[in-house]
Amino acid sequence: MPDAPFLLARVHLPDDRTTSFIYRCFGDNVGAMDGSIFSFQRAGELVNAYAWWETLDPEVIGRGRHGVIRIVPMTPDLWTHLKPGTSLAMTLERLHAQVTQSLMENQS
Protein backbone atom coordinates (compact mmCIF):
# COMPACT_ATOMS: atom_id res chain seq x y z
CA MET A 1 0.00 0.00 0.00
CA PRO A 2 2.91 2.47 0.22
CA ASP A 3 2.54 3.44 -3.48
CA ALA A 4 -1.22 4.01 -3.25
CA PRO A 5 -2.54 7.59 -3.21
CA PHE A 6 -3.22 8.84 0.30
CA LEU A 7 -4.42 11.82 2.32
CA LEU A 8 -3.17 13.06 5.66
CA ALA A 9 -5.59 14.12 8.37
CA ARG A 10 -5.33 15.35 11.94
CA VAL A 11 -7.35 13.41 14.48
CA HIS A 12 -8.12 14.10 18.15
CA LEU A 13 -8.70 11.35 20.71
CA PRO A 14 -11.04 12.93 23.30
CA ASP A 15 -10.18 12.97 27.01
CA ASP A 16 -13.36 11.00 27.83
CA ARG A 17 -12.66 8.23 25.31
CA THR A 18 -13.05 4.72 26.77
CA THR A 19 -9.89 3.52 25.01
CA SER A 20 -6.71 5.19 26.23
CA PHE A 21 -4.99 5.31 22.83
CA ILE A 22 -5.26 4.48 19.14
CA TYR A 23 -2.55 2.81 17.11
CA ARG A 24 -2.67 1.23 13.68
CA CYS A 25 0.18 0.48 11.28
CA PHE A 26 -0.18 -1.13 7.84
CA GLY A 27 2.51 -3.71 8.58
CA ASP A 28 0.97 -4.78 11.90
CA ASN A 29 -1.86 -7.14 11.03
CA VAL A 30 -3.79 -4.42 9.21
CA GLY A 31 -5.25 -6.11 6.18
CA ALA A 32 -7.91 -5.62 3.56
CA MET A 33 -10.77 -6.00 6.03
CA ASP A 34 -9.32 -3.60 8.62
CA GLY A 35 -10.41 -0.38 6.99
CA SER A 36 -13.00 2.11 8.13
CA ILE A 37 -15.93 4.03 6.76
CA PHE A 38 -15.32 7.75 6.48
CA SER A 39 -18.17 10.23 5.96
CA PHE A 40 -17.78 13.59 4.24
CA GLN A 41 -19.66 16.01 1.99
CA ARG A 42 -19.38 15.85 -1.79
CA ALA A 43 -21.49 18.14 -4.02
CA GLY A 44 -23.86 18.77 -1.13
CA GLU A 45 -24.41 15.06 -0.44
CA LEU A 46 -23.13 12.94 2.43
CA VAL A 47 -20.72 10.26 1.16
CA ASN A 48 -19.69 7.15 3.08
CA ALA A 49 -16.42 5.87 1.65
CA TYR A 50 -14.20 2.96 2.68
CA ALA A 51 -10.49 3.51 3.34
CA TRP A 52 -7.57 2.02 5.20
CA TRP A 53 -5.76 4.21 7.71
CA GLU A 54 -2.76 4.15 10.00
CA THR A 55 -1.44 6.39 12.71
CA LEU A 56 1.55 8.37 11.50
CA ASP A 57 2.73 11.11 13.86
CA PRO A 58 2.85 10.23 16.66
CA GLU A 59 2.57 6.51 16.02
CA VAL A 60 0.45 6.08 19.17
CA ILE A 61 -2.14 8.79 19.84
CA GLY A 62 -3.06 8.96 23.51
CA ARG A 63 -6.31 10.06 25.11
CA GLY A 64 -6.64 13.84 25.01
CA ARG A 65 -3.99 14.14 22.28
CA HIS A 66 -3.85 14.99 18.57
CA GLY A 67 -2.05 13.09 15.85
CA VAL A 68 -1.80 12.62 12.12
CA ILE A 69 -3.20 9.62 10.27
CA ARG A 70 -2.53 8.47 6.71
CA ILE A 71 -5.74 7.54 4.87
CA VAL A 72 -5.58 5.30 1.81
CA PRO A 73 -8.97 5.38 0.03
CA MET A 74 -10.34 2.23 -1.57
CA THR A 75 -11.98 4.39 -4.27
CA PRO A 76 -9.73 7.48 -4.61
CA ASP A 77 -12.10 9.15 -7.13
CA LEU A 78 -14.54 9.86 -4.28
CA TRP A 79 -11.83 11.70 -2.33
CA THR A 80 -10.19 13.94 -4.96
CA HIS A 81 -12.26 17.02 -4.05
CA LEU A 82 -11.22 17.01 -0.37
CA LYS A 83 -8.97 19.93 0.49
CA PRO A 84 -7.04 20.80 3.66
CA GLY A 85 -9.49 21.85 6.37
CA THR A 86 -12.25 19.46 5.24
CA SER A 87 -13.84 17.50 8.10
CA LEU A 88 -14.17 13.72 8.00
CA ALA A 89 -16.11 11.48 10.36
CA MET A 90 -14.59 8.09 11.11
CA THR A 91 -17.93 6.36 11.63
CA LEU A 92 -16.91 3.06 13.23
CA GLU A 93 -14.36 4.68 15.54
CA ARG A 94 -16.67 7.61 16.34
CA LEU A 95 -13.83 10.05 15.77
CA HIS A 96 -13.45 13.15 13.64
CA ALA A 97 -10.49 14.11 11.52
CA GLN A 98 -9.52 17.15 9.49
CA VAL A 99 -7.70 16.83 6.17
CA THR A 100 -4.22 18.41 6.32
CA GLN A 101 -2.90 17.18 2.96
CA SER A 102 -5.16 16.35 0.04
CA LEU A 103 -5.05 13.31 -2.19
CA MET A 104 -3.96 15.39 -5.17
CA GLU A 105 -0.81 16.60 -3.36
CA ASN A 106 0.41 13.00 -3.25
CA GLN A 107 -0.02 11.98 -6.88
CA SER A 108 2.99 12.09 -9.19
Tab-separated table of N, CA and C in Angstrom:
chain	number	residue	atom	x	y	z
A	1	MET	N	0.785	-1.209	0.000
A	1	MET	CA	0.000	0.000	0.000
A	1	MET	C	0.831	1.280	0.000
A	2	PRO	N	2.138	1.234	0.174
A	2	PRO	CA	2.906	2.468	0.216
A	2	PRO	C	2.813	3.295	-1.058
A	3	ASP	N	2.609	2.687	-2.237
A	3	ASP	CA	2.538	3.436	-3.484
A	3	ASP	C	1.138	3.956	-3.791
A	4	ALA	N	0.164	3.580	-3.016
A	4	ALA	CA	-1.215	4.007	-3.250
A	4	ALA	C	-1.385	5.471	-2.870
A	5	PRO	N	-2.274	6.198	-3.573
A	5	PRO	CA	-2.537	7.591	-3.211
A	5	PRO	C	-3.127	7.667	-1.802
A	6	PHE	N	-2.746	8.704	-1.079
A	6	PHE	CA	-3.221	8.843	0.295
A	6	PHE	C	-3.463	10.302	0.648
A	7	LEU	N	-4.209	10.506	1.723
A	7	LEU	CA	-4.424	11.819	2.320
A	7	LEU	C	-3.800	11.784	3.704
A	8	LEU	N	-3.553	12.954	4.259
A	8	LEU	CA	-3.168	13.059	5.657
A	8	LEU	C	-4.265	13.831	6.368
A	9	ALA	N	-4.555	13.437	7.594
A	9	ALA	CA	-5.585	14.117	8.373
A	9	ALA	C	-5.177	14.151	9.839
A	10	ARG	N	-5.596	15.189	10.512
A	10	ARG	CA	-5.333	15.349	11.941
A	10	ARG	C	-6.540	14.828	12.692
A	11	VAL	N	-6.278	14.004	13.695
A	11	VAL	CA	-7.354	13.411	14.479
A	11	VAL	C	-7.111	13.716	15.955
A	12	HIS	N	-8.195	13.843	16.715
A	12	HIS	CA	-8.122	14.098	18.152
A	12	HIS	C	-8.799	12.950	18.885
A	13	LEU	N	-8.118	12.393	19.869
A	13	LEU	CA	-8.703	11.350	20.713
A	13	LEU	C	-9.192	12.045	21.986
A	14	PRO	N	-10.503	12.160	22.171
A	14	PRO	CA	-11.039	12.928	23.300
A	14	PRO	C	-10.585	12.396	24.668
A	15	ASP	N	-10.557	13.317	25.638
A	15	ASP	CA	-10.183	12.967	27.015
A	15	ASP	C	-11.102	11.916	27.619
A	16	ASP	N	-12.382	11.921	27.240
A	16	ASP	CA	-13.357	11.003	27.833
A	16	ASP	C	-13.516	9.712	27.039
A	17	ARG	N	-12.616	9.453	26.123
A	17	ARG	CA	-12.662	8.230	25.308
A	17	ARG	C	-12.441	6.997	26.182
A	18	THR	N	-13.211	5.931	25.948
A	18	THR	CA	-13.054	4.722	26.767
A	18	THR	C	-11.721	4.030	26.516
A	19	THR	N	-11.212	4.085	25.284
A	19	THR	CA	-9.886	3.522	25.011
A	19	THR	C	-8.844	4.600	25.283
A	20	SER	N	-7.712	4.205	25.837
A	20	SER	CA	-6.711	5.191	26.230
A	20	SER	C	-5.819	5.648	25.082
A	21	PHE	N	-5.812	4.896	23.965
A	21	PHE	CA	-4.989	5.308	22.830
A	21	PHE	C	-5.487	4.633	21.564
A	22	ILE	N	-5.043	5.171	20.407
A	22	ILE	CA	-5.261	4.479	19.135
A	22	ILE	C	-3.901	4.274	18.480
A	23	TYR	N	-3.773	3.155	17.829
A	23	TYR	CA	-2.554	2.808	17.105
A	23	TYR	C	-2.957	1.874	15.981
A	24	ARG	N	-2.444	2.139	14.809
A	24	ARG	CA	-2.672	1.232	13.681
A	24	ARG	C	-1.544	1.458	12.686
A	25	CYS	N	-0.907	0.388	12.252
A	25	CYS	CA	0.179	0.484	11.282
A	25	CYS	C	-0.039	-0.573	10.217
A	26	PHE	N	0.104	-0.208	8.945
A	26	PHE	CA	-0.183	-1.125	7.844
A	26	PHE	C	0.555	-2.448	7.958
A	27	GLY	N	1.752	-2.468	8.484
A	27	GLY	CA	2.509	-3.709	8.583
A	27	GLY	C	2.138	-4.570	9.769
A	28	ASP	N	1.311	-4.074	10.670
A	28	ASP	CA	0.968	-4.779	11.904
A	28	ASP	C	-0.429	-5.375	11.863
A	29	ASN	N	-0.592	-6.428	11.106
A	29	ASN	CA	-1.864	-7.137	11.029
A	29	ASN	C	-3.020	-6.273	10.540
A	30	VAL	N	-2.735	-5.228	9.803
A	30	VAL	CA	-3.793	-4.421	9.209
A	30	VAL	C	-3.934	-4.899	7.769
A	31	GLY	N	-5.040	-5.524	7.496
A	31	GLY	CA	-5.249	-6.106	6.177
A	31	GLY	C	-6.429	-5.489	5.461
A	32	ALA	N	-6.857	-6.141	4.426
A	32	ALA	CA	-7.913	-5.615	3.562
A	32	ALA	C	-9.223	-5.382	4.305
A	33	MET	N	-9.496	-6.145	5.323
A	33	MET	CA	-10.767	-5.997	6.035
A	33	MET	C	-10.668	-5.061	7.234
A	34	ASP	N	-9.517	-4.442	7.445
A	34	ASP	CA	-9.317	-3.602	8.623
A	34	ASP	C	-9.481	-2.116	8.339
A	35	GLY	N	-10.185	-1.780	7.299
A	35	GLY	CA	-10.407	-0.379	6.986
A	35	GLY	C	-11.550	0.197	7.788
A	36	SER	N	-11.931	1.401	7.433
A	36	SER	CA	-13.000	2.110	8.129
A	36	SER	C	-13.878	2.823	7.115
A	37	ILE	N	-15.028	3.223	7.572
A	37	ILE	CA	-15.926	4.028	6.757
A	37	ILE	C	-15.760	5.475	7.197
A	38	PHE	N	-15.453	6.323	6.233
A	38	PHE	CA	-15.324	7.755	6.478
A	38	PHE	C	-16.510	8.447	5.827
A	39	SER	N	-17.053	9.444	6.505
A	39	SER	CA	-18.172	10.229	5.961
A	39	SER	C	-17.701	11.654	5.714
A	40	PHE	N	-18.115	12.220	4.577
A	40	PHE	CA	-17.783	13.592	4.238
A	40	PHE	C	-18.772	14.092	3.195
A	41	GLN	N	-18.759	15.390	2.960
A	41	GLN	CA	-19.661	16.007	1.995
A	41	GLN	C	-19.019	16.036	0.609
A	42	ARG	N	-19.832	15.745	-0.401
A	42	ARG	CA	-19.384	15.849	-1.794
A	42	ARG	C	-20.567	16.356	-2.608
A	43	ALA	N	-20.420	17.508	-3.220
A	43	ALA	CA	-21.485	18.135	-4.024
A	43	ALA	C	-22.791	18.224	-3.241
A	44	GLY	N	-22.682	18.594	-1.966
A	44	GLY	CA	-23.863	18.767	-1.128
A	44	GLY	C	-24.481	17.487	-0.599
A	45	GLU	N	-23.887	16.361	-0.891
A	45	GLU	CA	-24.405	15.058	-0.442
A	45	GLU	C	-23.422	14.426	0.539
A	46	LEU	N	-23.960	13.677	1.488
A	46	LEU	CA	-23.128	12.938	2.425
A	46	LEU	C	-22.643	11.659	1.754
A	47	VAL	N	-21.328	11.443	1.759
A	47	VAL	CA	-20.719	10.260	1.158
A	47	VAL	C	-20.124	9.408	2.271
A	48	ASN	N	-20.348	8.114	2.202
A	48	ASN	CA	-19.689	7.153	3.083
A	48	ASN	C	-18.723	6.366	2.207
A	49	ALA	N	-17.433	6.491	2.490
A	49	ALA	CA	-16.416	5.868	1.648
A	49	ALA	C	-15.459	5.038	2.503
A	50	TYR	N	-15.065	3.898	1.974
A	50	TYR	CA	-14.199	2.963	2.677
A	50	TYR	C	-12.733	3.299	2.417
A	51	ALA	N	-11.918	3.254	3.480
A	51	ALA	CA	-10.489	3.514	3.340
A	51	ALA	C	-9.729	2.805	4.460
A	52	TRP	N	-8.471	2.526	4.162
A	52	TRP	CA	-7.566	2.023	5.195
A	52	TRP	C	-6.892	3.225	5.819
A	53	TRP	N	-6.468	3.102	7.068
A	53	TRP	CA	-5.758	4.209	7.707
A	53	TRP	C	-4.746	3.657	8.699
A	54	GLU	N	-3.755	4.496	8.990
A	54	GLU	CA	-2.758	4.154	9.996
A	54	GLU	C	-2.352	5.422	10.729
A	55	THR	N	-1.961	5.255	11.975
A	55	THR	CA	-1.435	6.390	12.713
A	55	THR	C	-0.051	6.693	12.173
A	56	LEU	N	0.303	7.958	12.135
A	56	LEU	CA	1.551	8.365	11.503
A	56	LEU	C	2.432	9.156	12.463
A	57	ASP	N	1.921	10.244	13.011
A	57	ASP	CA	2.727	11.107	13.861
A	57	ASP	C	1.861	11.735	14.941
A	58	PRO	N	1.991	11.320	16.198
A	58	PRO	CA	2.846	10.231	16.661
A	58	PRO	C	2.244	8.878	16.267
A	59	GLU	N	3.027	7.847	16.403
A	59	GLU	CA	2.571	6.514	16.015
A	59	GLU	C	1.434	6.033	16.924
A	60	VAL	N	1.503	6.400	18.202
A	60	VAL	CA	0.451	6.077	19.169
A	60	VAL	C	-0.148	7.402	19.624
A	61	ILE	N	-1.461	7.559	19.436
A	61	ILE	CA	-2.144	8.793	19.836
A	61	ILE	C	-2.883	8.512	21.133
A	62	GLY	N	-2.477	9.176	22.195
A	62	GLY	CA	-3.064	8.961	23.508
A	62	GLY	C	-4.315	9.782	23.742
A	63	ARG	N	-5.078	9.362	24.734
A	63	ARG	CA	-6.312	10.058	25.109
A	63	ARG	C	-6.006	11.531	25.391
A	64	GLY	N	-6.821	12.409	24.826
A	64	GLY	CA	-6.640	13.840	25.008
A	64	GLY	C	-5.604	14.458	24.076
A	65	ARG	N	-5.068	13.678	23.171
A	65	ARG	CA	-3.994	14.144	22.278
A	65	ARG	C	-4.457	14.211	20.823
A	66	HIS	N	-3.653	14.900	20.008
A	66	HIS	CA	-3.849	14.990	18.565
A	66	HIS	C	-2.757	14.203	17.864
A	67	GLY	N	-3.051	13.763	16.663
A	67	GLY	CA	-2.050	13.093	15.855
A	67	GLY	C	-2.462	13.103	14.403
A	68	VAL	N	-1.554	12.662	13.555
A	68	VAL	CA	-1.800	12.618	12.116
A	68	VAL	C	-1.976	11.172	11.689
A	69	ILE	N	-2.986	10.945	10.846
A	69	ILE	CA	-3.200	9.620	10.272
A	69	ILE	C	-3.054	9.709	8.758
A	70	ARG	N	-2.594	8.604	8.166
A	70	ARG	CA	-2.533	8.473	6.706
A	70	ARG	C	-3.768	7.670	6.301
A	71	ILE	N	-4.520	8.194	5.343
A	71	ILE	CA	-5.744	7.545	4.872
A	71	ILE	C	-5.533	7.118	3.426
A	72	VAL	N	-5.727	5.834	3.156
A	72	VAL	CA	-5.580	5.295	1.808
A	72	VAL	C	-6.972	4.866	1.327
A	73	PRO	N	-7.613	5.684	0.482
A	73	PRO	CA	-8.971	5.383	0.029
A	73	PRO	C	-9.036	4.145	-0.869
A	74	MET	N	-10.104	3.375	-0.693
A	74	MET	CA	-10.344	2.233	-1.568
A	74	MET	C	-10.778	2.718	-2.950
A	75	THR	N	-11.544	3.792	-3.001
A	75	THR	CA	-11.983	4.393	-4.267
A	75	THR	C	-11.527	5.861	-4.279
A	76	PRO	N	-10.281	6.121	-4.668
A	76	PRO	CA	-9.727	7.478	-4.608
A	76	PRO	C	-10.556	8.538	-5.324
A	77	ASP	N	-11.290	8.167	-6.386
A	77	ASP	CA	-12.096	9.145	-7.127
A	77	ASP	C	-13.090	9.880	-6.227
A	78	LEU	N	-13.583	9.227	-5.196
A	78	LEU	CA	-14.539	9.859	-4.283
A	78	LEU	C	-13.883	10.900	-3.383
A	79	TRP	N	-12.563	10.872	-3.293
A	79	TRP	CA	-11.830	11.704	-2.330
A	79	TRP	C	-11.079	12.869	-2.971
A	80	THR	N	-11.051	12.956	-4.291
A	80	THR	CA	-10.193	13.945	-4.960
A	80	THR	C	-10.580	15.391	-4.662
A	81	HIS	N	-11.813	15.658	-4.306
A	81	HIS	CA	-12.256	17.025	-4.048
A	81	HIS	C	-11.903	17.517	-2.647
A	82	LEU	N	-11.487	16.620	-1.761
A	82	LEU	CA	-11.224	17.006	-0.372
A	82	LEU	C	-9.950	17.846	-0.275
A	83	LYS	N	-10.070	18.985	0.348
A	83	LYS	CA	-8.970	19.930	0.495
A	83	LYS	C	-8.599	20.050	1.976
A	84	PRO	N	-7.405	20.572	2.263
A	84	PRO	CA	-7.042	20.805	3.658
A	84	PRO	C	-8.126	21.629	4.370
A	85	GLY	N	-8.448	21.197	5.577
A	85	GLY	CA	-9.493	21.846	6.367
A	85	GLY	C	-10.824	21.120	6.317
A	86	THR	N	-11.004	20.210	5.355
A	86	THR	CA	-12.250	19.456	5.244
A	86	THR	C	-12.382	18.493	6.417
A	87	SER	N	-13.584	18.413	6.975
A	87	SER	CA	-13.844	17.501	8.096
A	87	SER	C	-14.294	16.138	7.599
A	88	LEU	N	-13.799	15.111	8.271
A	88	LEU	CA	-14.175	13.722	7.997
A	88	LEU	C	-14.673	13.106	9.288
A	89	ALA	N	-15.672	12.257	9.201
A	89	ALA	CA	-16.110	11.483	10.358
A	89	ALA	C	-15.656	10.046	10.147
A	90	MET	N	-14.993	9.497	11.144
A	90	MET	CA	-14.592	8.090	11.115
A	90	MET	C	-15.725	7.353	11.829
A	91	THR	N	-16.662	6.801	11.058
A	91	THR	CA	-17.930	6.358	11.626
A	91	THR	C	-17.797	5.208	12.623
A	92	LEU	N	-17.010	4.191	12.320
A	92	LEU	CA	-16.908	3.056	13.233
A	92	LEU	C	-16.158	3.415	14.511
A	93	GLU	N	-15.161	4.287	14.397
A	93	GLU	CA	-14.356	4.677	15.544
A	93	GLU	C	-14.989	5.814	16.334
A	94	ARG	N	-16.005	6.447	15.742
A	94	ARG	CA	-16.672	7.607	16.342
A	94	ARG	C	-15.668	8.710	16.664
A	95	LEU	N	-14.824	8.989	15.672
A	95	LEU	CA	-13.828	10.051	15.774
A	95	LEU	C	-14.005	10.993	14.591
A	96	HIS	N	-13.450	12.185	14.735
A	96	HIS	CA	-13.451	13.147	13.642
A	96	HIS	C	-12.019	13.470	13.274
A	97	ALA	N	-11.809	13.751	12.010
A	97	ALA	CA	-10.486	14.109	11.518
A	97	ALA	C	-10.628	15.298	10.582
A	98	GLN	N	-9.528	16.023	10.408
A	98	GLN	CA	-9.516	17.152	9.491
A	98	GLN	C	-8.367	16.951	8.510
A	99	VAL	N	-8.697	17.022	7.222
A	99	VAL	CA	-7.697	16.832	6.175
A	99	VAL	C	-6.613	17.911	6.308
A	100	THR	N	-5.347	17.472	6.295
A	100	THR	CA	-4.221	18.411	6.315
A	100	THR	C	-3.448	18.391	5.007
A	101	GLN	N	-3.550	17.289	4.272
A	101	GLN	CA	-2.900	17.181	2.963
A	101	GLN	C	-3.817	16.389	2.056
A	102	SER	N	-4.184	16.978	0.928
A	102	SER	CA	-5.163	16.351	0.044
A	102	SER	C	-4.567	15.219	-0.757
A	103	LEU	N	-5.440	14.438	-1.346
A	103	LEU	CA	-5.054	13.307	-2.189
A	103	LEU	C	-4.243	13.788	-3.391
A	104	MET	N	-4.631	14.876	-3.975
A	104	MET	CA	-3.959	15.389	-5.170
A	104	MET	C	-2.506	15.780	-4.909
A	105	GLU	N	-2.180	16.218	-3.693
A	105	GLU	CA	-0.812	16.599	-3.364
A	105	GLU	C	0.131	15.403	-3.371
A	106	ASN	N	-0.407	14.194	-3.347
A	106	ASN	CA	0.412	12.996	-3.249
A	106	ASN	C	0.555	12.256	-4.568
A	107	GLN	N	-0.098	12.697	-5.608
A	107	GLN	CA	-0.017	11.980	-6.882
A	107	GLN	C	1.126	12.543	-7.717
A	108	SER	N	1.858	11.635	-8.366
A	108	SER	CA	2.987	12.087	-9.185
A	108	SER	C	2.541	12.366	-10.593
